[in-house]
mmCIF file with all atom_site columns, C-alpha atoms in Angstrom:
data_model
loop_
_atom_site.group_PDB
_atom_site.id
_atom_site.type_symbol
_atom_site.label_atom_id
_atom_site.label_alt_id
_atom_site.label_comp_id
_atom_site.label_asym_id
_atom_site.label_entity_id
_atom_site.label_seq_id
_atom_site.pdbx_PDB_ins_code
_atom_site.Cartn_x
_atom_site.Cartn_y
_atom_site.Cartn_z
_atom_site.occupancy
_atom_site.B_iso_or_equiv
_atom_site.pdbx_formal_charge
_atom_site.auth_seq_id
_atom_site.auth_comp_id
_atom_site.auth_asym_id
_atom_site.auth_atom_id
_atom_site.pdbx_PDB_model_num
ATOM 1   C CA . MET O 1 1   ? 29.124  18.042  -4.161  1.00 0.00 ? 330 MET O CA 1
ATOM 2   C CA . GLU O 1 2   ? 28.630  18.001  -0.221  1.00 0.00 ? 331 GLU O CA 1
ATOM 3   C CA . ARG O 1 3   ? 25.376  15.876  -0.616  1.00 0.00 ? 332 ARG O CA 1
ATOM 4   C CA . ARG O 1 4   ? 27.065  13.301  -3.118  1.00 0.00 ? 333 ARG O CA 1
ATOM 5   C CA . MET O 1 5   ? 29.523  12.713  -0.341  1.00 0.00 ? 334 MET O CA 1
ATOM 6   C CA . GLU O 1 6   ? 26.944  11.735  2.389   1.00 0.00 ? 335 GLU O CA 1
ATOM 7   C CA . LYS O 1 7   ? 26.570  8.098   2.932   1.00 0.00 ? 336 LYS O CA 1
ATOM 8   C CA . LYS O 1 8   ? 23.515  6.272   2.801   1.00 0.00 ? 337 LYS O CA 1
ATOM 9   C CA . ARG O 1 9   ? 21.585  6.023   6.039   1.00 0.00 ? 338 ARG O CA 1
ATOM 10  C CA . SER O 1 10  ? 18.428  4.209   7.027   1.00 0.00 ? 339 SER O CA 1
ATOM 11  C CA . ARG O 1 11  ? 16.245  3.816   10.097  1.00 0.00 ? 340 ARG O CA 1
ATOM 12  C CA . VAL O 1 12  ? 13.731  1.012   10.524  1.00 0.00 ? 341 VAL O CA 1
ATOM 13  C CA . VAL O 1 13  ? 9.912   2.622   11.605  1.00 0.00 ? 342 VAL O CA 1
ATOM 14  C CA . TRP O 1 14  ? 7.986   -0.551  11.707  1.00 0.00 ? 343 TRP O CA 1
ATOM 15  C CA . LYS O 1 15  ? 9.263   -3.879  12.222  1.00 0.00 ? 344 LYS O CA 1
ATOM 16  C CA . PHE O 1 16  ? 7.319   -7.435  12.639  1.00 0.00 ? 345 PHE O CA 1
ATOM 17  C CA . ASP O 1 17  ? 9.218   -9.212  15.345  1.00 0.00 ? 346 ASP O CA 1
ATOM 18  C CA . GLY O 1 18  ? 6.973   -11.858 16.191  1.00 0.00 ? 347 GLY O CA 1
ATOM 19  C CA . THR O 1 19  ? 5.487   -9.978  19.265  1.00 0.00 ? 348 THR O CA 1
ATOM 20  C CA . GLU O 1 20  ? 1.733   -9.108  19.603  1.00 0.00 ? 349 GLU O CA 1
ATOM 21  C CA . LYS O 1 21  ? 3.177   -5.152  20.328  1.00 0.00 ? 350 LYS O CA 1
ATOM 22  C CA . SER O 1 22  ? 4.161   -5.239  16.634  1.00 0.00 ? 351 SER O CA 1
ATOM 23  C CA . LEU O 1 23  ? 0.620   -6.055  15.591  1.00 0.00 ? 352 LEU O CA 1
ATOM 24  C CA . ASP O 1 24  ? -0.596  -3.327  17.771  1.00 0.00 ? 353 ASP O CA 1
ATOM 25  C CA . GLN O 1 25  ? 1.014   -0.776  15.907  1.00 0.00 ? 354 GLN O CA 1
ATOM 26  C CA . TRP O 1 26  ? -1.665  -1.167  12.711  1.00 0.00 ? 355 TRP O CA 1
ATOM 27  C CA . ILE O 1 27  ? -5.431  -1.081  12.640  1.00 0.00 ? 356 ILE O CA 1
ATOM 28  C CA . VAL O 1 28  ? -7.142  -3.375  10.047  1.00 0.00 ? 357 VAL O CA 1
ATOM 29  C CA . ASN O 1 29  ? -10.346 -2.308  8.180   1.00 0.00 ? 358 ASN O CA 1
ATOM 30  C CA . CYS O 1 30  ? -12.050 -3.261  4.957   1.00 0.00 ? 359 CYS O CA 1
ATOM 31  C CA . ASP O 1 31  ? -15.319 -2.561  3.128   1.00 0.00 ? 360 ASP O CA 1
ATOM 32  C CA . CYS O 1 32  ? -17.459 -4.805  5.104   1.00 0.00 ? 361 CYS O CA 1
ATOM 33  C CA . ASP O 1 33  ? -16.802 -2.685  8.403   1.00 0.00 ? 362 ASP O CA 1
ATOM 34  C CA . TYR O 1 34  ? -18.745 0.084   6.919   1.00 0.00 ? 363 TYR O CA 1
ATOM 35  C CA . GLY O 1 35  ? -21.532 -1.839  5.163   1.00 0.00 ? 364 GLY O CA 1
ATOM 36  C CA . HIS O 1 36  ? -20.297 -1.154  1.707   1.00 0.00 ? 365 HIS O CA 1
ATOM 37  C CA . GLY O 1 37  ? -19.098 -4.757  0.744   1.00 0.00 ? 366 GLY O CA 1
ATOM 38  C CA . TYR O 1 38  ? -18.186 -8.230  1.685   1.00 0.00 ? 367 TYR O CA 1
ATOM 39  C CA . SER O 1 39  ? -14.298 -8.354  1.798   1.00 0.00 ? 368 SER O CA 1
ATOM 40  C CA . THR O 1 40  ? -12.458 -9.590  4.765   1.00 0.00 ? 369 THR O CA 1
ATOM 41  C CA . ALA O 1 41  ? -8.950  -8.827  5.942   1.00 0.00 ? 370 ALA O CA 1
ATOM 42  C CA . LYS O 1 42  ? -6.647  -9.689  8.801   1.00 0.00 ? 371 LYS O CA 1
ATOM 43  C CA . LEU O 1 43  ? -2.848  -8.923  10.071  1.00 0.00 ? 372 LEU O CA 1
ATOM 44  C CA . GLU O 1 44  ? -1.419  -11.884 11.743  1.00 0.00 ? 373 GLU O CA 1
ATOM 45  C CA . LEU O 1 45  ? 2.018   -13.166 12.750  1.00 0.00 ? 374 LEU O CA 1
ATOM 46  C CA . SER O 1 46  ? 3.611   -15.954 10.761  1.00 0.00 ? 375 SER O CA 1
ATOM 47  C CA . SER O 1 47  ? 5.527   -18.647 12.358  1.00 0.00 ? 376 SER O CA 1
ATOM 48  C CA . ASN O 1 48  ? 8.757   -16.624 11.404  1.00 0.00 ? 377 ASN O CA 1
ATOM 49  C CA . GLY O 1 49  ? 7.517   -13.693 13.279  1.00 0.00 ? 378 GLY O CA 1
ATOM 50  C CA . THR O 1 50  ? 6.701   -11.701 10.212  1.00 0.00 ? 379 THR O CA 1
ATOM 51  C CA . GLY O 1 51  ? 3.446   -9.987  9.409   1.00 0.00 ? 380 GLY O CA 1
ATOM 52  C CA . ILE O 1 52  ? 0.888   -11.240 7.229   1.00 0.00 ? 381 ILE O CA 1
ATOM 53  C CA . PHE O 1 53  ? -1.792  -9.061  5.682   1.00 0.00 ? 382 PHE O CA 1
ATOM 54  C CA . HIS O 1 54  ? -4.059  -11.430 4.116   1.00 0.00 ? 383 HIS O CA 1
ATOM 55  C CA . GLY O 1 55  ? -7.833  -11.990 3.434   1.00 0.00 ? 384 GLY O CA 1
ATOM 56  C CA . VAL O 1 56  ? -10.396 -12.086 0.357   1.00 0.00 ? 385 VAL O CA 1
ATOM 57  C CA . LEU O 1 57  ? -11.029 -9.183  -1.708  1.00 0.00 ? 386 LEU O CA 1
ATOM 58  C CA . ASP O 1 58  ? -14.867 -9.088  -2.866  1.00 0.00 ? 387 ASP O CA 1
ATOM 59  C CA . THR O 1 59  ? -15.757 -6.577  -5.617  1.00 0.00 ? 388 THR O CA 1
ATOM 60  C CA . THR O 1 60  ? -19.790 -7.559  -5.383  1.00 0.00 ? 389 THR O CA 1
ATOM 61  C CA . ILE O 1 61  ? -21.502 -4.397  -4.784  1.00 0.00 ? 390 ILE O CA 1
ATOM 62  C CA . PRO O 1 62  ? -24.416 -4.623  -2.110  1.00 0.00 ? 391 PRO O CA 1
ATOM 63  C CA . LYS O 1 63  ? -27.822 -3.987  -3.070  1.00 0.00 ? 392 LYS O CA 1
ATOM 64  C CA . ASN O 1 64  ? -28.265 -0.991  -0.492  1.00 0.00 ? 393 ASN O CA 1
ATOM 65  C CA . GLY O 1 65  ? -29.188 1.705   -3.074  1.00 0.00 ? 394 GLY O CA 1
ATOM 66  C CA . GLN O 1 66  ? -26.127 3.715   -2.119  1.00 0.00 ? 395 GLN O CA 1
ATOM 67  C CA . THR O 1 67  ? -22.852 1.768   -2.840  1.00 0.00 ? 396 THR O CA 1
ATOM 68  C CA . THR O 1 68  ? -21.311 2.037   -6.436  1.00 0.00 ? 397 THR O CA 1
ATOM 69  C CA . ALA O 1 69  ? -18.139 0.253   -5.990  1.00 0.00 ? 398 ALA O CA 1
ATOM 70  C CA . SER O 1 70  ? -16.568 -2.307  -3.631  1.00 0.00 ? 399 SER O CA 1
ATOM 71  C CA . GLY O 1 71  ? -13.470 -4.381  -2.990  1.00 0.00 ? 400 GLY O CA 1
ATOM 72  C CA . TYR O 1 72  ? -11.183 -2.495  -0.245  1.00 0.00 ? 401 TYR O CA 1
ATOM 73  C CA . CYS O 1 73  ? -8.941  -3.729  2.562   1.00 0.00 ? 402 CYS O CA 1
ATOM 74  C CA . ASN O 1 74  ? -6.648  -1.843  4.555   1.00 0.00 ? 403 ASN O CA 1
ATOM 75  C CA . ILE O 1 75  ? -3.924  -1.700  7.188   1.00 0.00 ? 404 ILE O CA 1
ATOM 76  C CA . THR O 1 76  ? -3.047  1.702   8.659   1.00 0.00 ? 405 THR O CA 1
ATOM 77  C CA . SER O 1 77  ? -0.240  2.521   11.421  1.00 0.00 ? 406 SER O CA 1
ATOM 78  C CA . THR O 1 78  ? -1.561  3.975   14.680  1.00 0.00 ? 407 THR O CA 1
ATOM 79  C CA . PRO O 1 79  ? -0.175  7.606   15.135  1.00 0.00 ? 408 PRO O CA 1
ATOM 80  C CA . LYS O 1 80  ? 2.121   8.351   17.753  1.00 0.00 ? 409 LYS O CA 1
ATOM 81  C CA . LEU O 1 81  ? 0.456   10.466  20.399  1.00 0.00 ? 410 LEU O CA 1
ATOM 82  C CA . LYS O 1 82  ? 1.686   13.286  22.926  1.00 0.00 ? 411 LYS O CA 1
ATOM 83  C CA . SER O 1 83  ? -0.273  14.315  25.699  1.00 0.00 ? 412 SER O CA 1
ATOM 84  C CA . PHE O 1 84  ? -3.799  14.711  25.647  1.00 0.00 ? 413 PHE O CA 1
ATOM 85  C CA . LYS O 1 85  ? -3.898  12.570  22.717  1.00 0.00 ? 414 LYS O CA 1
ATOM 86  C CA . ARG O 1 86  ? -2.186  14.899  20.336  1.00 0.00 ? 415 ARG O CA 1
ATOM 87  C CA . ILE O 1 87  ? -0.740  13.320  17.373  1.00 0.00 ? 416 ILE O CA 1
ATOM 88  C CA . ALA O 1 88  ? 2.933   13.544  17.065  1.00 0.00 ? 417 ALA O CA 1
ATOM 89  C CA . PRO O 1 89  ? 3.666   13.196  13.549  1.00 0.00 ? 418 PRO O CA 1
ATOM 90  C CA . ASN O 1 90  ? 6.908   11.583  12.322  1.00 0.00 ? 419 ASN O CA 1
ATOM 91  C CA . ASN O 1 91  ? 9.947   13.693  11.540  1.00 0.00 ? 420 ASN O CA 1
ATOM 92  C CA . TRP O 1 92  ? 11.604  12.097  8.554   1.00 0.00 ? 421 TRP O CA 1
ATOM 93  C CA . LEU O 1 93  ? 13.339  15.616  7.405   1.00 0.00 ? 422 LEU O CA 1
ATOM 94  C CA . ARG O 1 94  ? 16.574  13.827  6.953   1.00 0.00 ? 423 ARG O CA 1
ATOM 95  C CA . TYR O 1 95  ? 15.352  11.063  4.636   1.00 0.00 ? 424 TYR O CA 1
ATOM 96  C CA . ASN O 1 96  ? 14.321  10.805  1.093   1.00 0.00 ? 425 ASN O CA 1
ATOM 97  C CA . GLU O 1 97  ? 13.113  7.385   0.544   1.00 0.00 ? 426 GLU O CA 1
ATOM 98  C CA . LEU O 1 98  ? 10.724  4.709   1.939   1.00 0.00 ? 427 LEU O CA 1
ATOM 99  C CA . VAL O 1 99  ? 11.858  0.787   1.951   1.00 0.00 ? 428 VAL O CA 1
ATOM 100 C CA . LEU O 1 100 ? 9.688   -1.947  2.204   1.00 0.00 ? 429 LEU O CA 1
ATOM 101 C CA . ARG O 1 101 ? 10.955  -5.867  2.650   1.00 0.00 ? 430 ARG O CA 1
ATOM 102 C CA . VAL O 1 102 ? 7.702   -7.698  1.584   1.00 0.00 ? 431 VAL O CA 1
ATOM 103 C CA . ARG O 1 103 ? 6.945   -11.186 -0.100  1.00 0.00 ? 432 ARG O CA 1
ATOM 104 C CA . GLY O 1 104 ? 3.794   -10.566 -2.114  1.00 0.00 ? 433 GLY O CA 1
ATOM 105 C CA . ASP O 1 105 ? 1.343   -12.774 -4.138  1.00 0.00 ? 434 ASP O CA 1
ATOM 106 C CA . GLY O 1 106 ? 1.622   -10.765 -7.687  1.00 0.00 ? 435 GLY O CA 1
ATOM 107 C CA . ARG O 1 107 ? -1.124  -8.147  -6.865  1.00 0.00 ? 436 ARG O CA 1
ATOM 108 C CA . CYS O 1 108 ? -0.790  -4.572  -6.491  1.00 0.00 ? 437 CYS O CA 1
ATOM 109 C CA . TYR O 1 109 ? -1.171  -2.726  -3.470  1.00 0.00 ? 438 TYR O CA 1
ATOM 110 C CA . LEU O 1 110 ? -1.431  0.961   -2.661  1.00 0.00 ? 439 LEU O CA 1
ATOM 111 C CA . ILE O 1 111 ? 1.180   2.676   -0.364  1.00 0.00 ? 440 ILE O CA 1
ATOM 112 C CA . ASN O 1 112 ? -0.417  5.733   1.450   1.00 0.00 ? 441 ASN O CA 1
ATOM 113 C CA . LEU O 1 113 ? 1.311   8.609   3.416   1.00 0.00 ? 442 LEU O CA 1
ATOM 114 C CA . LEU O 1 114 ? -1.222  10.550  5.507   1.00 0.00 ? 443 LEU O CA 1
ATOM 115 C CA . CYS O 1 115 ? -0.392  14.209  7.011   1.00 0.00 ? 444 CYS O CA 1
ATOM 116 C CA . ASP O 1 116 ? -0.952  15.180  10.356  1.00 0.00 ? 445 ASP O CA 1
ATOM 117 C CA . LYS O 1 117 ? -4.810  16.314  10.620  1.00 0.00 ? 446 LYS O CA 1
ATOM 118 C CA . ARG O 1 118 ? -3.575  19.946  11.646  1.00 0.00 ? 447 ARG O CA 1
ATOM 119 C CA . PHE O 1 119 ? -2.160  20.420  8.300   1.00 0.00 ? 448 PHE O CA 1
ATOM 120 C CA . ASP O 1 120 ? -5.118  18.664  6.606   1.00 0.00 ? 449 ASP O CA 1
ATOM 121 C CA . VAL O 1 121 ? -8.403  19.247  8.664   1.00 0.00 ? 450 VAL O CA 1
ATOM 122 C CA . THR O 1 122 ? -10.622 17.121  6.181   1.00 0.00 ? 451 THR O CA 1
ATOM 123 C CA . ARG O 1 123 ? -8.323  14.098  6.541   1.00 0.00 ? 452 ARG O CA 1
ATOM 124 C CA . LEU O 1 124 ? -8.861  13.620  2.479   1.00 0.00 ? 453 LEU O CA 1
ATOM 125 C CA . HIS O 1 125 ? -5.380  14.139  1.442   1.00 0.00 ? 454 HIS O CA 1
ATOM 126 C CA . ALA O 1 126 ? -2.854  11.597  1.090   1.00 0.00 ? 455 ALA O CA 1
ATOM 127 C CA . HIS O 1 127 ? 0.366   10.925  -1.068  1.00 0.00 ? 456 HIS O CA 1
ATOM 128 C CA . ASN O 1 128 ? 0.163   7.514   -2.889  1.00 0.00 ? 457 ASN O CA 1
ATOM 129 C CA . TYR O 1 129 ? 2.524   4.919   -4.679  1.00 0.00 ? 458 TYR O CA 1
ATOM 130 C CA . LEU O 1 130 ? 1.328   1.800   -6.383  1.00 0.00 ? 459 LEU O CA 1
ATOM 131 C CA . MET O 1 131 ? 3.585   -0.928  -4.956  1.00 0.00 ? 460 MET O CA 1
ATOM 132 C CA . TYR O 1 132 ? 3.803   -3.960  -7.578  1.00 0.00 ? 461 TYR O CA 1
ATOM 133 C CA . THR O 1 133 ? 4.659   -7.346  -6.078  1.00 0.00 ? 462 THR O CA 1
ATOM 134 C CA . ARG O 1 134 ? 6.035   -10.415 -7.232  1.00 0.00 ? 463 ARG O CA 1
ATOM 135 C CA . GLY O 1 135 ? 4.490   -13.971 -6.707  1.00 0.00 ? 464 GLY O CA 1
ATOM 136 C CA . GLY O 1 136 ? 6.403   -17.001 -5.471  1.00 0.00 ? 465 GLY O CA 1
ATOM 137 C CA . PRO O 1 137 ? 8.639   -17.434 -2.487  1.00 0.00 ? 466 PRO O CA 1
ATOM 138 C CA . HIS O 1 138 ? 11.229  -14.802 -2.847  1.00 0.00 ? 467 HIS O CA 1
ATOM 139 C CA . TRP O 1 139 ? 11.553  -11.599 -0.669  1.00 0.00 ? 468 TRP O CA 1
ATOM 140 C CA . GLN O 1 140 ? 11.589  -8.271  -2.619  1.00 0.00 ? 469 GLN O CA 1
ATOM 141 C CA . VAL O 1 141 ? 12.899  -5.006  -1.541  1.00 0.00 ? 470 VAL O CA 1
ATOM 142 C CA . VAL O 1 142 ? 10.703  -1.841  -2.628  1.00 0.00 ? 471 VAL O CA 1
ATOM 143 C CA . ARG O 1 143 ? 12.675  1.294   -2.478  1.00 0.00 ? 472 ARG O CA 1
ATOM 144 C CA . ILE O 1 144 ? 10.181  4.287   -3.043  1.00 0.00 ? 473 ILE O CA 1
ATOM 145 C CA . PRO O 1 145 ? 11.583  7.871   -3.170  1.00 0.00 ? 474 PRO O CA 1
ATOM 146 C CA . PHE O 1 146 ? 9.427   10.436  -1.503  1.00 0.00 ? 475 PHE O CA 1
ATOM 147 C CA . SER O 1 147 ? 9.551   12.349  -4.838  1.00 0.00 ? 476 SER O CA 1
ATOM 148 C CA . LYS O 1 148 ? 7.570   9.658   -6.355  1.00 0.00 ? 477 LYS O CA 1
ATOM 149 C CA . PHE O 1 149 ? 4.476   9.792   -4.366  1.00 0.00 ? 478 PHE O CA 1
ATOM 150 C CA . VAL O 1 150 ? 1.530   11.313  -6.061  1.00 0.00 ? 479 VAL O CA 1
ATOM 151 C CA . PHE O 1 151 ? -0.627  13.749  -4.347  1.00 0.00 ? 480 PHE O CA 1
ATOM 152 C CA . THR O 1 152 ? -4.500  12.713  -4.075  1.00 0.00 ? 481 THR O CA 1
ATOM 153 C CA . ASN O 1 153 ? -7.805  14.053  -2.777  1.00 0.00 ? 482 ASN O CA 1
ATOM 154 C CA . LYS O 1 154 ? -10.358 11.451  -1.984  1.00 0.00 ? 483 LYS O CA 1
ATOM 155 C CA . ALA O 1 155 ? -8.567  8.782   -3.937  1.00 0.00 ? 484 ALA O CA 1
ATOM 156 C CA . GLN O 1 156 ? -8.476  10.842  -6.973  1.00 0.00 ? 485 GLN O CA 1
ATOM 157 C CA . VAL O 1 157 ? -5.032  12.356  -8.461  1.00 0.00 ? 486 VAL O CA 1
ATOM 158 C CA . HIS O 1 158 ? -4.840  16.106  -7.649  1.00 0.00 ? 487 HIS O CA 1
ATOM 159 C CA . GLU O 1 159 ? -4.468  18.509  -10.429 1.00 0.00 ? 488 GLU O CA 1
ATOM 160 C CA . ILE O 1 160 ? -2.036  20.395  -8.553  1.00 0.00 ? 489 ILE O CA 1
ATOM 161 C CA . GLN O 1 161 ? 0.885   18.163  -7.405  1.00 0.00 ? 490 GLN O CA 1
ATOM 162 C CA . PHE O 1 162 ? 2.336   19.051  -3.873  1.00 0.00 ? 491 PHE O CA 1
ATOM 163 C CA . PRO O 1 163 ? 5.661   17.095  -2.663  1.00 0.00 ? 492 PRO O CA 1
ATOM 164 C CA . ILE O 1 164 ? 5.613   15.115  0.695   1.00 0.00 ? 493 ILE O CA 1
ATOM 165 C CA . VAL O 1 165 ? 6.288   17.363  3.788   1.00 0.00 ? 494 VAL O CA 1
ATOM 166 C CA . PRO O 1 166 ? 8.178   14.612  5.633   1.00 0.00 ? 495 PRO O CA 1
ATOM 167 C CA . VAL O 1 167 ? 7.969   16.485  9.068   1.00 0.00 ? 496 VAL O CA 1
ATOM 168 C CA . ASN O 1 168 ? 4.194   15.955  8.805   1.00 0.00 ? 497 ASN O CA 1
ATOM 169 C CA . VAL O 1 169 ? 3.802   12.369  8.122   1.00 0.00 ? 498 VAL O CA 1
ATOM 170 C CA . SER O 1 170 ? 1.192   10.782  10.720  1.00 0.00 ? 499 SER O CA 1
ATOM 171 C CA . ASN O 1 171 ? 0.592   7.583   9.356   1.00 0.00 ? 500 ASN O CA 1
ATOM 172 C CA . LEU O 1 172 ? 1.411   4.726   6.600   1.00 0.00 ? 501 LEU O CA 1
ATOM 173 C CA . GLY O 1 173 ? -1.305  2.545   5.075   1.00 0.00 ? 502 GLY O CA 1
ATOM 174 C CA . ILE O 1 174 ? -1.149  -0.276  2.711   1.00 0.00 ? 503 ILE O CA 1
ATOM 175 C CA . THR O 1 175 ? -4.422  -0.949  0.660   1.00 0.00 ? 504 THR O CA 1
ATOM 176 C CA . ILE O 1 176 ? -5.443  -3.448  -1.723  1.00 0.00 ? 505 ILE O CA 1
ATOM 177 C CA . ALA O 1 177 ? -8.194  -2.076  -3.980  1.00 0.00 ? 506 ALA O CA 1
ATOM 178 C CA . ASP O 1 178 ? -7.521  -3.455  -7.302  1.00 0.00 ? 507 ASP O CA 1
ATOM 179 C CA . LYS O 1 179 ? -10.788 -4.781  -8.451  1.00 0.00 ? 508 LYS O CA 1
ATOM 180 C CA . ILE O 1 180 ? -10.008 -8.489  -8.666  1.00 0.00 ? 509 ILE O CA 1
ATOM 181 C CA . SER O 1 181 ? -12.050 -10.380 -6.327  1.00 0.00 ? 510 SER O CA 1
ATOM 182 C CA . GLY O 1 182 ? -9.888  -13.449 -4.710  1.00 0.00 ? 511 GLY O CA 1
ATOM 183 C CA . PRO O 1 183 ? -7.636  -13.998 -1.839  1.00 0.00 ? 512 PRO O CA 1
ATOM 184 C CA . PHE O 1 184 ? -4.537  -11.724 -1.413  1.00 0.00 ? 513 PHE O CA 1
ATOM 185 C CA . ARG O 1 185 ? -1.409  -12.168 0.849   1.00 0.00 ? 514 ARG O CA 1
ATOM 186 C CA . LEU O 1 186 ? 1.256   -9.619  1.531   1.00 0.00 ? 515 LEU O CA 1
ATOM 187 C CA . GLU O 1 187 ? 4.088   -10.675 3.903   1.00 0.00 ? 516 GLU O CA 1
ATOM 188 C CA . ILE O 1 188 ? 5.831   -7.916  5.641   1.00 0.00 ? 517 ILE O CA 1
ATOM 189 C CA . ASP O 1 189 ? 9.419   -7.768  7.248   1.00 0.00 ? 518 ASP O CA 1
ATOM 190 C CA . HIS O 1 190 ? 9.721   -4.274  8.103   1.00 0.00 ? 519 HIS O CA 1
ATOM 191 C CA . ILE O 1 191 ? 9.312   -0.634  6.497   1.00 0.00 ? 520 ILE O CA 1
ATOM 192 C CA . SER O 1 192 ? 12.101  1.588   6.673   1.00 0.00 ? 521 SER O CA 1
ATOM 193 C CA . ILE O 1 193 ? 13.010  5.265   5.684   1.00 0.00 ? 522 ILE O CA 1
ATOM 194 C CA . CYS O 1 194 ? 16.478  5.777   3.976   1.00 0.00 ? 523 CYS O CA 1
ATOM 195 C CA . PHE O 1 195 ? 18.540  8.784   2.969   1.00 0.00 ? 524 PHE O CA 1
ATOM 196 C CA . ASN O 1 196 ? 19.928  8.166   -0.628  1.00 0.00 ? 525 ASN O CA 1
ATOM 197 C CA . PRO O 1 197 ? 22.490  10.472  -1.655  1.00 0.00 ? 526 PRO O CA 1
ATOM 198 C CA . THR O 1 198 ? 21.531  9.900   -5.351  1.00 0.00 ? 527 THR O CA 1
ATOM 199 C CA . ILE O 1 199 ? 18.191  11.199  -5.241  1.00 0.00 ? 528 ILE O CA 1
ATOM 200 C CA . PHE O 1 200 ? 17.932  15.230  -5.734  1.00 0.00 ? 529 PHE O CA 1
ATOM 201 C CA . GLU O 1 201 ? 14.551  16.040  -6.653  1.00 0.00 ? 530 GLU O CA 1
ATOM 202 C CA . ALA O 1 202 ? 11.696  17.036  -4.604  1.00 0.00 ? 531 ALA O CA 1
ATOM 203 C CA . SER O 1 203 ? 8.768   15.823  -6.872  1.00 0.00 ? 532 SER O CA 1
ATOM 204 C CA . ALA O 1 204 ? 8.993   13.276  -10.085 1.00 0.00 ? 533 ALA O CA 1
ATOM 205 C CA . TYR O 1 205 ? 5.910   15.311  -11.319 1.00 0.00 ? 534 TYR O CA 1
ATOM 206 C CA . GLU O 1 206 ? 5.116   18.888  -12.824 1.00 0.00 ? 535 GLU O CA 1
ATOM 207 C CA . MET O 1 207 ? 4.548   21.517  -10.284 1.00 0.00 ? 536 MET O CA 1
ATOM 208 C CA . TYR O 1 208 ? 2.787   23.910  -12.272 1.00 0.00 ? 537 TYR O CA 1
ATOM 209 C CA . LYS O 1 209 ? -0.041  26.327  -11.463 1.00 0.00 ? 538 LYS O CA 1
ATOM 210 C CA . VAL O 1 210 ? -3.430  25.691  -12.855 1.00 0.00 ? 539 VAL O CA 1
ATOM 211 C CA . TYR O 1 211 ? -5.019  28.644  -14.444 1.00 0.00 ? 540 TYR O CA 1
ATOM 212 C CA . ARG O 1 212 ? -8.757  28.946  -13.280 1.00 0.00 ? 541 ARG O CA 1
ATOM 213 C CA . GLY O 1 213 ? -9.460  32.202  -14.975 1.00 0.00 ? 542 GLY O CA 1
#
């Protein structure tokens, strides 16, 4: 009952406010940066000061004898640093929901939450959620409970699911890799975290042990 009586609270984590500083909080990359494709991507400010993640996704596979799949563009937030360039993970312990105010193009984007490398030395683990956007001129508010994120390893859904540890989140990423060649455009106003008193579950997925005997 105590939790039901708590009020909803929120905090803006990333906000595009028309300044270059708001762009500097993000790193843009795509397959062409690594010689694995021909996609292009940019993150720029709109005339209204919002952020626009846009470019062209190209699924053409380079004939290099190594690449077997292509078509990837991404923006990832830069981590907060402490002394000696140590990562200071975000402490989202008092929150249970991610909220994005975006204006999309009808394509699907993958929201990625990455853990502090002290807890994932391989940097291959992430929690992902597939965000569907509307086309057209209207903004949409996307609310994603932490419990809905899927635990993945090397971009593959892990057979054993683990919930997000809110004190270990170091980066947030937005990826487009929907295997459809063509232009994309995602306008972002802000990304917030929220405590929603109506959410009780730690994970929306089965948390069973896999028998390997």
